[in-house]
Amino acid sequence: MITSLVTGGAGFIGSHVVKHCLQMGHQVVVLDDLSGGFRDYVPEGATFIKGSVTDETLVTALFEQYKFDYVYHLAAYAAEGLSHFIRRFNYNNNLVGSINLINESVKHKVKCFVFTSSIAVYGPGQLPMTEEMVPQPEDPYGVAKYAVELDLKAAHEMFGLNYVIFRPHNVYGENQNIGDKYRNVIGIFMNQIMQGLPMTIFGDGTQTRAFSYIDDVAIPISQSVNIEEAYNQVFNIGADKPYTVNELAQVVARQFGVEPNIKYLQARKEVMHAYSDHSKAHQVFKVAHTVKLNEGIGRMAAWAKKVGARKSKEFENIEIYQNLPEGWNPNKVHKVLIG
Ligand SMILES: NC(=O)c1ccc[n+]([C@@H]2O[C@H](COP(=O)([O-])OP(=O)(O)OC[C@H]3O[C@@H](n4cnc5c(N)ncnc54)[C@H](O)[C@@H]3O)[C@@H](O)[C@H]2O)c1
């Protein structure tokens, strides 16, 4: 019996990875602190442990008990834009937490460590982003992801730990936390439409992203442990075609049968255009085609209409208030609500 650990398995991408691992016949243990995920998203058949990857004692005990063959590490606080303002939390959660898992994976001779990095590692480089480019991350979230990538490479060279690194981008689909106001523009739009609110866009909406449907990302991630050619490699993964955020708003509104009602907010510091080249992943994972935006949004909209709108959780422990974008300051939100 193959035993796999999926960290972040109660989250969006993680819950899909758990589903595919179960389908591949793995025994699956999920470690998730539910800071961003939901217990009911963990597919039936997986063992759920509520806890943090930053809890060294717990992580050590789990590796001791289950003797994992594979580790899929998806747990992270993934609000990239917010990471500037929660730097200490970001590095502790996303970097030090990852190192706890890498240490144990080395000690227990895990066969492969699968890590979801991000195209955030590239920074505002040339387009399209290709795996050979030297990463230049420009925010703490991207810096932490790249540091974990480098650490995996070092652990491979020193101890022979095999890894597969994925750099997904702008993933959307069923089980996404549509109540998170800090990230996931598609979920934010859907949540706003269902509450009768205007869709909010930072800047003029001409920034572009290639939005990737969940199956195009979660299936290769799950299957990567079976593909030896993928070992000790880095892969961009996701959809090829970029859309402006204005175009996206039109597609989402159409799927809800409403006229797009957009409120433009002050631009925040972010990369204007981001899309990556996926030829390497297409070749190794034999991807024939990816799901079209209209179709993927249709599937997600059908799910979102069933689960309904959710209220956004405030991130309480902001470390730096300077330059914090409009709407992200918990103190100001509070003042507006009471005053
Ligand atoms: N969604 C995207 O577009 C995207 C793009 C690039 C990379 N990624 C990466 O993919 C992974 C999954 O992202 P997602 O979109 O599913 O986000 P998500 O927030 O839905 O899932 C992350 C999960 O990790 C859990 N978690 C967070 N900190 C934890 C901790 N310290 N210990 C245990 N569990 C913890 C959360 O509760 C949540 O269930 C993340 O590593 C993210 O950085 C996502």
mmCIF file of C-alpha atoms and ligand atoms in Angstrom:
data_model
loop_
_atom_site.group_PDB
_atom_site.id
_atom_site.type_symbol
_atom_site.label_atom_id
_atom_site.label_comp_id
_atom_site.label_asym_id
_atom_site.label_seq_id
_atom_site.Cartn_x
_atom_site.Cartn_y
_atom_site.Cartn_z
ATOM 1 C CA MET A 1 0.000 0.000 0.000
ATOM 2 C CA ILE A 2 1.333 3.422 -0.964
ATOM 3 C CA THR A 3 0.936 6.040 1.754
ATOM 4 C CA SER A 4 0.936 9.735 0.900
ATOM 5 C CA LEU A 5 0.874 12.868 2.998
ATOM 6 C CA VAL A 6 -1.021 15.784 1.474
ATOM 7 C CA THR A 7 -0.476 19.014 3.394
ATOM 8 C CA GLY A 8 -3.144 21.628 2.706
ATOM 9 C CA GLY A 9 -5.501 18.803 1.686
ATOM 10 C CA ALA A 10 -8.532 20.670 3.048
ATOM 11 C CA GLY A 11 -7.761 23.550 0.691
ATOM 12 C CA PHE A 12 -8.693 24.176 -2.902
ATOM 13 C CA ILE A 13 -5.957 22.471 -4.961
ATOM 14 C CA GLY A 14 -5.047 20.073 -2.118
ATOM 15 C CA SER A 15 -8.562 18.606 -1.858
ATOM 16 C CA HIS A 16 -8.472 17.770 -5.579
ATOM 17 C CA VAL A 17 -4.999 16.237 -5.226
ATOM 18 C CA VAL A 18 -6.318 14.055 -2.358
ATOM 19 C CA LYS A 19 -9.213 12.915 -4.566
ATOM 20 C CA HIS A 20 -6.856 11.900 -7.388
ATOM 21 C CA CYS A 21 -4.408 10.168 -4.999
ATOM 22 C CA LEU A 22 -7.264 8.130 -3.518
ATOM 23 C CA GLN A 23 -8.312 7.206 -7.062
ATOM 24 C CA MET A 24 -4.725 6.038 -7.692
ATOM 25 C CA GLY A 25 -5.111 3.705 -4.688
ATOM 26 C CA HIS A 26 -2.972 5.640 -2.198
ATOM 27 C CA GLN A 27 -3.696 5.685 1.498
ATOM 28 C CA VAL A 28 -3.870 9.437 2.142
ATOM 29 C CA VAL A 29 -3.173 11.424 5.307
ATOM 30 C CA VAL A 30 -4.155 15.103 5.197
ATOM 31 C CA LEU A 31 -2.413 17.639 7.445
ATOM 32 C CA ASP A 32 -4.200 20.994 7.409
ATOM 33 C CA ASP A 33 -4.652 23.680 10.076
ATOM 34 C CA LEU A 34 -7.921 24.867 8.449
ATOM 35 C CA SER A 35 -6.620 28.443 8.321
ATOM 36 C CA GLY A 36 -7.777 28.618 4.708
ATOM 37 C CA GLY A 37 -9.369 25.243 4.022
ATOM 38 C CA PHE A 38 -12.533 23.478 5.127
ATOM 39 C CA ARG A 39 -12.931 20.100 6.846
ATOM 40 C CA ASP A 40 -15.793 19.115 4.530
ATOM 41 C CA TYR A 41 -13.588 19.554 1.437
ATOM 42 C CA VAL A 42 -11.369 16.634 2.539
ATOM 43 C CA PRO A 43 -12.560 13.727 0.384
ATOM 44 C CA GLU A 44 -14.002 10.708 2.148
ATOM 45 C CA GLY A 45 -11.449 7.940 2.603
ATOM 46 C CA ALA A 46 -8.571 10.220 3.635
ATOM 47 C CA THR A 47 -7.353 10.440 7.250
ATOM 48 C CA PHE A 48 -7.621 14.043 8.455
ATOM 49 C CA ILE A 49 -5.213 15.538 11.001
ATOM 50 C CA LYS A 50 -5.897 19.115 12.090
ATOM 51 C CA GLY A 51 -2.539 20.745 12.692
ATOM 52 C CA SER A 52 0.171 22.951 11.288
ATOM 53 C CA VAL A 53 3.262 22.161 9.257
ATOM 54 C CA THR A 54 5.002 24.620 11.602
ATOM 55 C CA ASP A 55 4.402 22.203 14.514
ATOM 56 C CA GLU A 56 7.699 20.332 14.401
ATOM 57 C CA THR A 57 6.682 17.765 17.042
ATOM 58 C CA LEU A 58 3.476 16.870 15.217
ATOM 59 C CA VAL A 59 5.228 16.644 11.836
ATOM 60 C CA THR A 60 7.928 14.359 13.297
ATOM 61 C CA ALA A 61 5.285 12.118 14.921
ATOM 62 C CA LEU A 62 3.279 11.798 11.682
ATOM 63 C CA PHE A 63 6.314 10.718 9.651
ATOM 64 C CA GLU A 64 7.219 8.237 12.386
ATOM 65 C CA GLN A 65 3.698 6.791 12.477
ATOM 66 C CA TYR A 66 2.804 6.622 8.763
ATOM 67 C CA LYS A 67 6.174 6.112 7.008
ATOM 68 C CA PHE A 68 5.026 8.111 3.973
ATOM 69 C CA ASP A 69 6.086 7.022 0.495
ATOM 70 C CA TYR A 70 5.206 10.393 -1.015
ATOM 71 C CA VAL A 71 4.721 13.904 0.308
ATOM 72 C CA TYR A 72 2.567 16.420 -1.570
ATOM 73 C CA HIS A 73 3.214 19.758 0.080
ATOM 74 C CA LEU A 74 0.476 22.246 -0.760
ATOM 75 C CA ALA A 75 -0.080 23.923 2.625
ATOM 76 C CA ALA A 76 0.707 27.624 2.459
ATOM 77 C CA TYR A 77 -0.803 30.996 3.208
ATOM 78 C CA ALA A 78 -1.051 32.004 -0.413
ATOM 79 C CA ALA A 79 -2.208 35.634 -0.395
ATOM 80 C CA GLU A 80 0.674 36.921 -2.497
ATOM 81 C CA GLY A 81 -0.266 40.614 -2.413
ATOM 82 C CA LEU A 82 -0.733 40.552 1.359
ATOM 83 C CA SER A 83 2.653 38.890 1.929
ATOM 84 C CA HIS A 84 4.427 42.293 1.909
ATOM 85 C CA PHE A 85 2.509 43.216 5.052
ATOM 86 C CA ILE A 86 2.837 39.874 6.903
ATOM 87 C CA ARG A 87 6.461 39.093 6.208
ATOM 88 C CA ARG A 88 7.315 37.249 9.442
ATOM 89 C CA PHE A 89 4.169 35.134 9.255
ATOM 90 C CA ASN A 90 4.818 34.401 5.575
ATOM 91 C CA TYR A 91 8.351 33.090 6.112
ATOM 92 C CA ASN A 92 7.448 31.125 9.211
ATOM 93 C CA ASN A 93 4.406 29.463 7.658
ATOM 94 C CA ASN A 94 5.518 28.998 4.068
ATOM 95 C CA LEU A 95 9.280 28.575 4.401
ATOM 96 C CA VAL A 96 10.096 27.208 7.887
ATOM 97 C CA GLY A 97 6.980 24.984 7.796
ATOM 98 C CA SER A 98 8.200 23.518 4.491
ATOM 99 C CA ILE A 99 11.640 22.850 5.937
ATOM 100 C CA ASN A 100 10.091 20.772 8.776
ATOM 101 C CA LEU A 101 8.632 18.499 6.081
ATOM 102 C CA ILE A 102 11.842 18.363 4.041
ATOM 103 C CA ASN A 103 13.885 17.393 7.127
ATOM 104 C CA GLU A 104 11.541 14.523 7.942
ATOM 105 C CA SER A 105 11.344 13.454 4.282
ATOM 106 C CA VAL A 106 15.134 13.152 4.188
ATOM 107 C CA LYS A 107 15.269 11.232 7.481
ATOM 108 C CA HIS A 108 12.501 8.826 6.432
ATOM 109 C CA LYS A 109 13.730 8.383 2.838
ATOM 110 C CA VAL A 110 10.502 9.603 1.211
ATOM 111 C CA LYS A 111 10.492 8.499 -2.452
ATOM 112 C CA CYS A 112 9.367 11.838 -3.858
ATOM 113 C CA PHE A 113 8.496 15.268 -2.447
ATOM 114 C CA VAL A 114 6.008 17.176 -4.609
ATOM 115 C CA PHE A 115 5.929 20.916 -3.995
ATOM 116 C CA THR A 116 3.549 23.568 -5.291
ATOM 117 C CA SER A 117 5.680 26.614 -5.847
ATOM 118 C CA SER A 118 4.247 29.446 -7.970
ATOM 119 C CA ILE A 119 4.990 31.638 -10.973
ATOM 120 C CA ALA A 120 5.451 34.315 -8.283
ATOM 121 C CA VAL A 121 9.100 33.168 -8.241
ATOM 122 C CA TYR A 122 9.715 34.774 -11.650
ATOM 123 C CA GLY A 123 8.938 38.351 -10.657
ATOM 124 C CA PRO A 124 8.363 40.911 -13.411
ATOM 125 C CA GLY A 125 10.690 39.093 -15.856
ATOM 126 C CA GLN A 126 10.367 38.398 -19.557
ATOM 127 C CA LEU A 127 7.236 36.845 -21.016
ATOM 128 C CA PRO A 128 6.344 34.108 -21.433
ATOM 129 C CA MET A 129 8.049 32.789 -18.307
ATOM 130 C CA THR A 130 10.093 29.657 -18.970
ATOM 131 C CA GLU A 131 11.664 27.274 -16.471
ATOM 132 C CA GLU A 132 15.220 28.176 -17.576
ATOM 133 C CA MET A 133 14.869 31.811 -16.487
ATOM 134 C CA VAL A 134 16.635 32.857 -13.306
ATOM 135 C CA PRO A 135 13.859 33.646 -10.806
ATOM 136 C CA GLN A 136 13.668 37.197 -9.458
ATOM 137 C CA PRO A 137 10.766 37.094 -6.975
ATOM 138 C CA GLU A 138 9.631 40.549 -5.910
ATOM 139 C CA ASP A 139 7.414 39.772 -2.927
ATOM 140 C CA PRO A 140 7.886 37.720 0.269
ATOM 141 C CA TYR A 141 5.487 35.017 -0.937
ATOM 142 C CA GLY A 142 7.600 34.460 -4.074
ATOM 143 C CA VAL A 143 10.845 34.678 -2.087
ATOM 144 C CA ALA A 144 9.641 31.950 0.306
ATOM 145 C CA LYS A 145 8.539 29.708 -2.571
ATOM 146 C CA TYR A 146 11.880 30.109 -4.326
ATOM 147 C CA ALA A 147 13.794 29.451 -1.097
ATOM 148 C CA VAL A 148 11.932 26.136 -0.694
ATOM 149 C CA GLU A 149 12.753 25.241 -4.308
ATOM 150 C CA LEU A 150 16.442 25.891 -3.662
ATOM 151 C CA ASP A 151 16.330 23.922 -0.434
ATOM 152 C CA LEU A 152 14.786 20.936 -2.238
ATOM 153 C CA LYS A 153 17.565 21.082 -4.807
ATOM 154 C CA ALA A 154 20.157 21.180 -2.015
ATOM 155 C CA ALA A 155 18.465 18.278 -0.185
ATOM 156 C CA HIS A 156 18.456 16.278 -3.403
ATOM 157 C CA GLU A 157 22.142 16.901 -4.015
ATOM 158 C CA MET A 158 23.148 16.220 -0.408
ATOM 159 C CA PHE A 159 20.783 13.385 0.537
ATOM 160 C CA GLY A 160 19.219 12.134 -2.715
ATOM 161 C CA LEU A 161 15.676 13.295 -1.844
ATOM 162 C CA ASN A 162 13.702 13.302 -5.116
ATOM 163 C CA TYR A 163 11.354 16.186 -5.782
ATOM 164 C CA VAL A 164 8.966 17.548 -8.397
ATOM 165 C CA ILE A 165 8.315 21.288 -8.322
ATOM 166 C CA PHE A 166 5.232 22.835 -9.919
ATOM 167 C CA ARG A 167 4.784 26.528 -10.607
ATOM 168 C CA PRO A 168 1.023 26.969 -11.103
ATOM 169 C CA HIS A 169 -0.735 30.280 -11.632
ATOM 170 C CA ASN A 170 -4.227 31.715 -11.192
ATOM 171 C CA VAL A 171 -5.965 28.401 -10.594
ATOM 172 C CA TYR A 172 -9.762 28.411 -10.269
ATOM 173 C CA GLY A 173 -12.544 25.862 -9.867
ATOM 174 C CA GLU A 174 -14.746 23.998 -7.446
ATOM 175 C CA ASN A 175 -13.693 24.094 -3.741
ATOM 176 C CA GLN A 176 -11.959 27.455 -4.099
ATOM 177 C CA ASN A 177 -12.426 29.729 -1.114
ATOM 178 C CA ILE A 178 -14.628 32.345 -2.757
ATOM 179 C CA GLY A 179 -14.878 34.194 0.575
ATOM 180 C CA ASP A 180 -11.196 35.186 0.581
ATOM 181 C CA LYS A 181 -10.973 38.888 -0.222
ATOM 182 C CA TYR A 182 -7.169 38.851 -0.519
ATOM 183 C CA ARG A 183 -6.856 36.528 -3.505
ATOM 184 C CA ASN A 184 -8.574 34.554 -6.287
ATOM 185 C CA VAL A 185 -10.139 37.241 -8.442
ATOM 186 C CA ILE A 186 -12.664 34.814 -9.998
ATOM 187 C CA GLY A 187 -13.947 33.737 -6.578
ATOM 188 C CA ILE A 188 -14.072 37.370 -5.466
ATOM 189 C CA PHE A 189 -16.152 38.316 -8.536
ATOM 190 C CA MET A 190 -18.560 35.400 -7.975
ATOM 191 C CA ASN A 191 -18.972 36.224 -4.310
ATOM 192 C CA GLN A 192 -19.623 39.883 -5.137
ATOM 193 C CA ILE A 193 -22.191 39.062 -7.851
ATOM 194 C CA MET A 194 -24.068 36.692 -5.520
ATOM 195 C CA GLN A 195 -24.264 39.448 -2.897
ATOM 196 C CA GLY A 196 -25.475 41.992 -5.457
ATOM 197 C CA LEU A 197 -22.240 43.993 -5.100
ATOM 198 C CA PRO A 198 -20.134 45.480 -7.906
ATOM 199 C CA MET A 199 -17.067 43.503 -8.994
ATOM 200 C CA THR A 200 -13.982 45.324 -7.703
ATOM 201 C CA ILE A 201 -10.853 45.640 -9.830
ATOM 202 C CA PHE A 202 -7.529 47.099 -8.691
ATOM 203 C CA GLY A 203 -6.316 49.499 -11.395
ATOM 204 C CA ASP A 204 -7.908 49.789 -14.859
ATOM 205 C CA GLY A 205 -8.419 46.047 -15.440
ATOM 206 C CA THR A 206 -5.972 45.816 -18.348
ATOM 207 C CA GLN A 207 -3.610 43.567 -16.361
ATOM 208 C CA THR A 208 -3.523 40.063 -17.862
ATOM 209 C CA ARG A 209 -3.425 36.569 -16.380
ATOM 210 C CA ALA A 210 -3.842 33.058 -17.824
ATOM 211 C CA PHE A 211 -6.547 31.541 -15.619
ATOM 212 C CA SER A 212 -6.111 27.790 -15.127
ATOM 213 C CA TYR A 213 -8.893 25.314 -14.462
ATOM 214 C CA ILE A 214 -8.252 23.025 -11.461
ATOM 215 C CA ASP A 215 -8.150 19.704 -13.374
ATOM 216 C CA ASP A 216 -5.352 21.004 -15.597
ATOM 217 C CA VAL A 217 -3.251 21.482 -12.474
ATOM 218 C CA ALA A 218 -4.349 18.913 -9.855
ATOM 219 C CA ILE A 219 -4.189 15.859 -12.157
ATOM 220 C CA PRO A 220 -0.530 16.306 -13.244
ATOM 221 C CA ILE A 221 0.461 17.179 -9.656
ATOM 222 C CA SER A 222 -1.097 13.929 -8.369
ATOM 223 C CA GLN A 223 0.327 11.751 -11.139
ATOM 224 C CA SER A 224 3.838 13.232 -11.058
ATOM 225 C CA VAL A 225 5.122 10.675 -8.517
ATOM 226 C CA ASN A 226 4.577 7.932 -11.134
ATOM 227 C CA ILE A 227 6.537 9.753 -13.843
ATOM 228 C CA GLU A 228 10.230 9.308 -13.268
ATOM 229 C CA GLU A 229 11.084 11.714 -16.080
ATOM 230 C CA ALA A 230 9.518 14.436 -13.933
ATOM 231 C CA TYR A 231 11.770 13.785 -10.936
ATOM 232 C CA ASN A 232 14.051 16.620 -9.849
ATOM 233 C CA GLN A 233 12.508 18.956 -12.399
ATOM 234 C CA VAL A 234 10.587 22.216 -12.284
ATOM 235 C CA PHE A 235 7.376 22.655 -14.298
ATOM 236 C CA ASN A 236 5.224 25.616 -15.159
ATOM 237 C CA ILE A 237 1.670 24.369 -15.212
ATOM 238 C CA GLY A 238 -1.729 25.738 -16.242
ATOM 239 C CA ALA A 239 -3.546 27.484 -19.065
ATOM 240 C CA ASP A 240 -1.731 29.196 -21.933
ATOM 241 C CA LYS A 241 -4.068 31.975 -23.004
ATOM 242 C CA PRO A 242 -3.953 35.253 -21.057
ATOM 243 C CA TYR A 243 -7.070 37.424 -20.564
ATOM 244 C CA THR A 244 -7.422 40.922 -19.153
ATOM 245 C CA VAL A 245 -9.202 41.187 -15.812
ATOM 246 C CA ASN A 246 -11.856 43.279 -17.639
ATOM 247 C CA GLU A 247 -12.480 40.384 -20.068
ATOM 248 C CA LEU A 248 -12.631 37.990 -17.135
ATOM 249 C CA ALA A 249 -15.307 40.135 -15.443
ATOM 250 C CA GLN A 250 -17.429 39.875 -18.611
ATOM 251 C CA VAL A 251 -17.122 36.064 -18.704
ATOM 252 C CA VAL A 252 -18.015 35.670 -15.015
ATOM 253 C CA ALA A 253 -20.988 38.063 -15.246
ATOM 254 C CA ARG A 254 -22.283 36.180 -18.300
ATOM 255 C CA GLN A 255 -22.206 32.871 -16.403
ATOM 256 C CA PHE A 256 -24.382 34.444 -13.691
ATOM 257 C CA GLY A 257 -26.705 36.027 -16.247
ATOM 258 C CA VAL A 258 -26.023 39.594 -15.054
ATOM 259 C CA GLU A 259 -24.677 42.750 -16.682
ATOM 260 C CA PRO A 260 -21.078 43.422 -15.527
ATOM 261 C CA ASN A 261 -21.082 46.066 -12.799
ATOM 262 C CA ILE A 262 -17.469 47.056 -12.096
ATOM 263 C CA LYS A 263 -15.963 49.315 -9.426
ATOM 264 C CA TYR A 264 -12.351 50.289 -10.116
ATOM 265 C CA LEU A 265 -10.080 50.704 -7.080
ATOM 266 C CA GLN A 266 -6.653 52.270 -6.822
ATOM 267 C CA ALA A 267 -4.016 50.076 -8.539
ATOM 268 C CA ARG A 268 -1.885 47.984 -6.177
ATOM 269 C CA LYS A 269 1.710 46.934 -6.664
ATOM 270 C CA GLU A 270 1.489 43.805 -8.817
ATOM 271 C CA VAL A 271 2.924 42.369 -12.019
ATOM 272 C CA MET A 272 0.935 43.808 -14.991
ATOM 273 C CA HIS A 273 1.224 40.768 -17.250
ATOM 274 C CA ALA A 274 1.916 37.203 -16.229
ATOM 275 C CA TYR A 275 1.775 34.118 -18.371
ATOM 276 C CA SER A 276 4.091 31.192 -18.688
ATOM 277 C CA ASP A 277 5.233 28.663 -21.236
ATOM 278 C CA HIS A 278 4.006 25.109 -20.560
ATOM 279 C CA SER A 279 5.724 23.122 -23.313
ATOM 280 C CA LYS A 280 7.851 21.199 -20.809
ATOM 281 C CA ALA A 281 4.790 20.067 -18.796
ATOM 282 C CA HIS A 282 2.846 19.261 -21.966
ATOM 283 C CA GLN A 283 5.658 16.985 -23.097
ATOM 284 C CA VAL A 284 6.243 15.145 -19.812
ATOM 285 C CA PHE A 285 2.613 14.912 -18.629
ATOM 286 C CA LYS A 286 1.183 14.380 -22.128
ATOM 287 C CA VAL A 287 -1.356 17.197 -21.771
ATOM 288 C CA ALA A 288 -3.433 17.278 -24.964
ATOM 289 C CA HIS A 289 -5.434 20.448 -24.250
ATOM 290 C CA THR A 290 -6.498 22.591 -21.310
ATOM 291 C CA VAL A 291 -10.039 23.552 -20.268
ATOM 292 C CA LYS A 292 -11.295 26.779 -21.923
ATOM 293 C CA LEU A 293 -12.066 29.758 -19.693
ATOM 294 C CA ASN A 294 -15.759 29.913 -20.506
ATOM 295 C CA GLU A 295 -16.237 26.222 -19.802
ATOM 296 C CA GLY A 296 -14.211 26.200 -16.569
ATOM 297 C CA ILE A 297 -15.960 29.322 -15.259
ATOM 298 C CA GLY A 298 -19.291 27.676 -16.117
ATOM 299 C CA ARG A 299 -18.426 24.623 -14.009
ATOM 300 C CA MET A 300 -17.206 26.739 -11.110
ATOM 301 C CA ALA A 301 -20.248 29.040 -11.298
ATOM 302 C CA ALA A 302 -22.609 26.037 -11.092
ATOM 303 C CA TRP A 303 -20.803 24.915 -7.932
ATOM 304 C CA ALA A 304 -20.666 28.444 -6.435
ATOM 305 C CA LYS A 305 -24.413 28.915 -6.928
ATOM 306 C CA LYS A 306 -24.957 25.712 -4.917
ATOM 307 C CA VAL A 307 -22.641 26.603 -2.000
ATOM 308 C CA GLY A 308 -23.624 30.283 -1.964
ATOM 309 C CA ALA A 309 -21.675 33.373 -0.988
ATOM 310 C CA ARG A 310 -19.366 33.268 2.022
ATOM 311 C CA LYS A 311 -18.169 36.039 4.271
ATOM 312 C CA SER A 312 -14.498 36.940 4.045
ATOM 313 C CA LYS A 313 -12.190 36.141 6.970
ATOM 314 C CA GLU A 314 -10.115 39.149 8.070
ATOM 315 C CA PHE A 315 -6.373 38.569 8.440
ATOM 316 C CA GLU A 316 -5.904 40.029 11.943
ATOM 317 C CA ASN A 317 -2.154 40.072 12.460
ATOM 318 C CA ILE A 318 -0.981 42.634 9.920
ATOM 319 C CA GLU A 319 2.684 43.428 10.673
ATOM 320 C CA ILE A 320 3.131 46.525 8.474
ATOM 321 C CA TYR A 321 0.342 49.036 7.765
ATOM 322 C CA GLN A 322 2.343 51.287 5.450
ATOM 323 C CA ASN A 323 1.014 51.134 1.841
ATOM 324 C CA LEU A 324 -1.614 48.524 2.772
ATOM 325 C CA PRO A 325 -4.212 48.523 -0.079
ATOM 326 C CA GLU A 326 -7.661 49.948 0.408
ATOM 327 C CA GLY A 327 -9.999 47.427 2.036
ATOM 328 C CA TRP A 328 -7.244 45.274 3.558
ATOM 329 C CA ASN A 329 -6.853 47.240 6.803
ATOM 330 C CA PRO A 330 -8.868 45.363 9.472
ATOM 331 C CA ASN A 331 -8.967 48.479 11.704
ATOM 332 C CA LYS A 332 -10.429 50.656 8.947
ATOM 333 C CA VAL A 333 -12.973 47.998 7.949
ATOM 334 C CA HIS A 334 -14.016 47.841 11.598
ATOM 335 C CA LYS A 335 -14.358 51.646 11.820
ATOM 336 C CA VAL A 336 -16.493 51.714 8.679
ATOM 337 C CA LEU A 337 -18.722 48.979 10.080
ATOM 338 C CA ILE A 338 -19.275 50.678 13.433
ATOM 339 C CA GLY A 339 -19.131 54.277 12.272
HETATM 340 N N1 LIG B 1 -4.464 28.814 -6.356
HETATM 341 C C1 LIG B 1 -3.485 29.255 -7.125
HETATM 342 O O1 LIG B 1 -3.736 29.934 -8.117
HETATM 343 C C2 LIG B 1 -2.054 28.924 -6.826
HETATM 344 C C3 LIG B 1 -1.076 29.382 -7.702
HETATM 345 C C4 LIG B 1 0.255 29.069 -7.449
HETATM 346 C C5 LIG B 1 0.588 28.322 -6.347
HETATM 347 N N2 LIG B 1 -0.384 27.892 -5.504
HETATM 348 C C6 LIG B 1 0.036 27.105 -4.329
HETATM 349 O O2 LIG B 1 -0.751 25.930 -4.271
HETATM 350 C C7 LIG B 1 -0.961 25.558 -2.903
HETATM 351 C C8 LIG B 1 -2.444 25.392 -2.634
HETATM 352 O O3 LIG B 1 -3.093 26.645 -2.850
HETATM 353 P P1 LIG B 1 -4.669 26.821 -2.857
HETATM 354 O O4 LIG B 1 -5.004 27.785 -3.898
HETATM 355 O O5 LIG B 1 -5.307 25.493 -2.862
HETATM 356 O O6 LIG B 1 -4.884 27.546 -1.460
HETATM 357 P P2 LIG B 1 -5.823 27.170 -0.215
HETATM 358 O O7 LIG B 1 -5.697 28.291 0.748
HETATM 359 O O8 LIG B 1 -7.176 26.782 -0.670
HETATM 360 O O9 LIG B 1 -5.103 25.888 0.350
HETATM 361 C C9 LIG B 1 -4.022 25.943 1.232
HETATM 362 C C10 LIG B 1 -4.339 25.038 2.404
HETATM 363 O O10 LIG B 1 -3.216 25.043 3.292
HETATM 364 C C11 LIG B 1 -3.698 25.107 4.611
HETATM 365 N N3 LIG B 1 -2.617 25.663 5.431
HETATM 366 C C12 LIG B 1 -2.125 26.935 5.396
HETATM 367 N N4 LIG B 1 -1.125 27.054 6.284
HETATM 368 C C13 LIG B 1 -0.981 25.838 6.889
HETATM 369 C C14 LIG B 1 -0.134 25.329 7.876
HETATM 370 N N5 LIG B 1 0.795 26.096 8.458
HETATM 371 N N6 LIG B 1 -0.251 24.040 8.249
HETATM 372 C C15 LIG B 1 -1.190 23.238 7.681
HETATM 373 N N7 LIG B 1 -2.047 23.663 6.740
HETATM 374 C C16 LIG B 1 -1.941 24.954 6.343
HETATM 375 C C17 LIG B 1 -4.943 25.951 4.562
HETATM 376 O O11 LIG B 1 -5.817 25.726 5.641
HETATM 377 C C18 LIG B 1 -5.546 25.511 3.226
HETATM 378 O O12 LIG B 1 -6.430 24.430 3.407
HETATM 379 C C19 LIG B 1 -0.299 26.641 -2.081
HETATM 380 O O13 LIG B 1 0.994 26.186 -1.706
HETATM 381 C C20 LIG B 1 -0.176 27.815 -3.004
HETATM 382 O O14 LIG B 1 0.890 28.655 -2.653
HETATM 383 C C21 LIG B 1 -1.687 28.187 -5.705
#
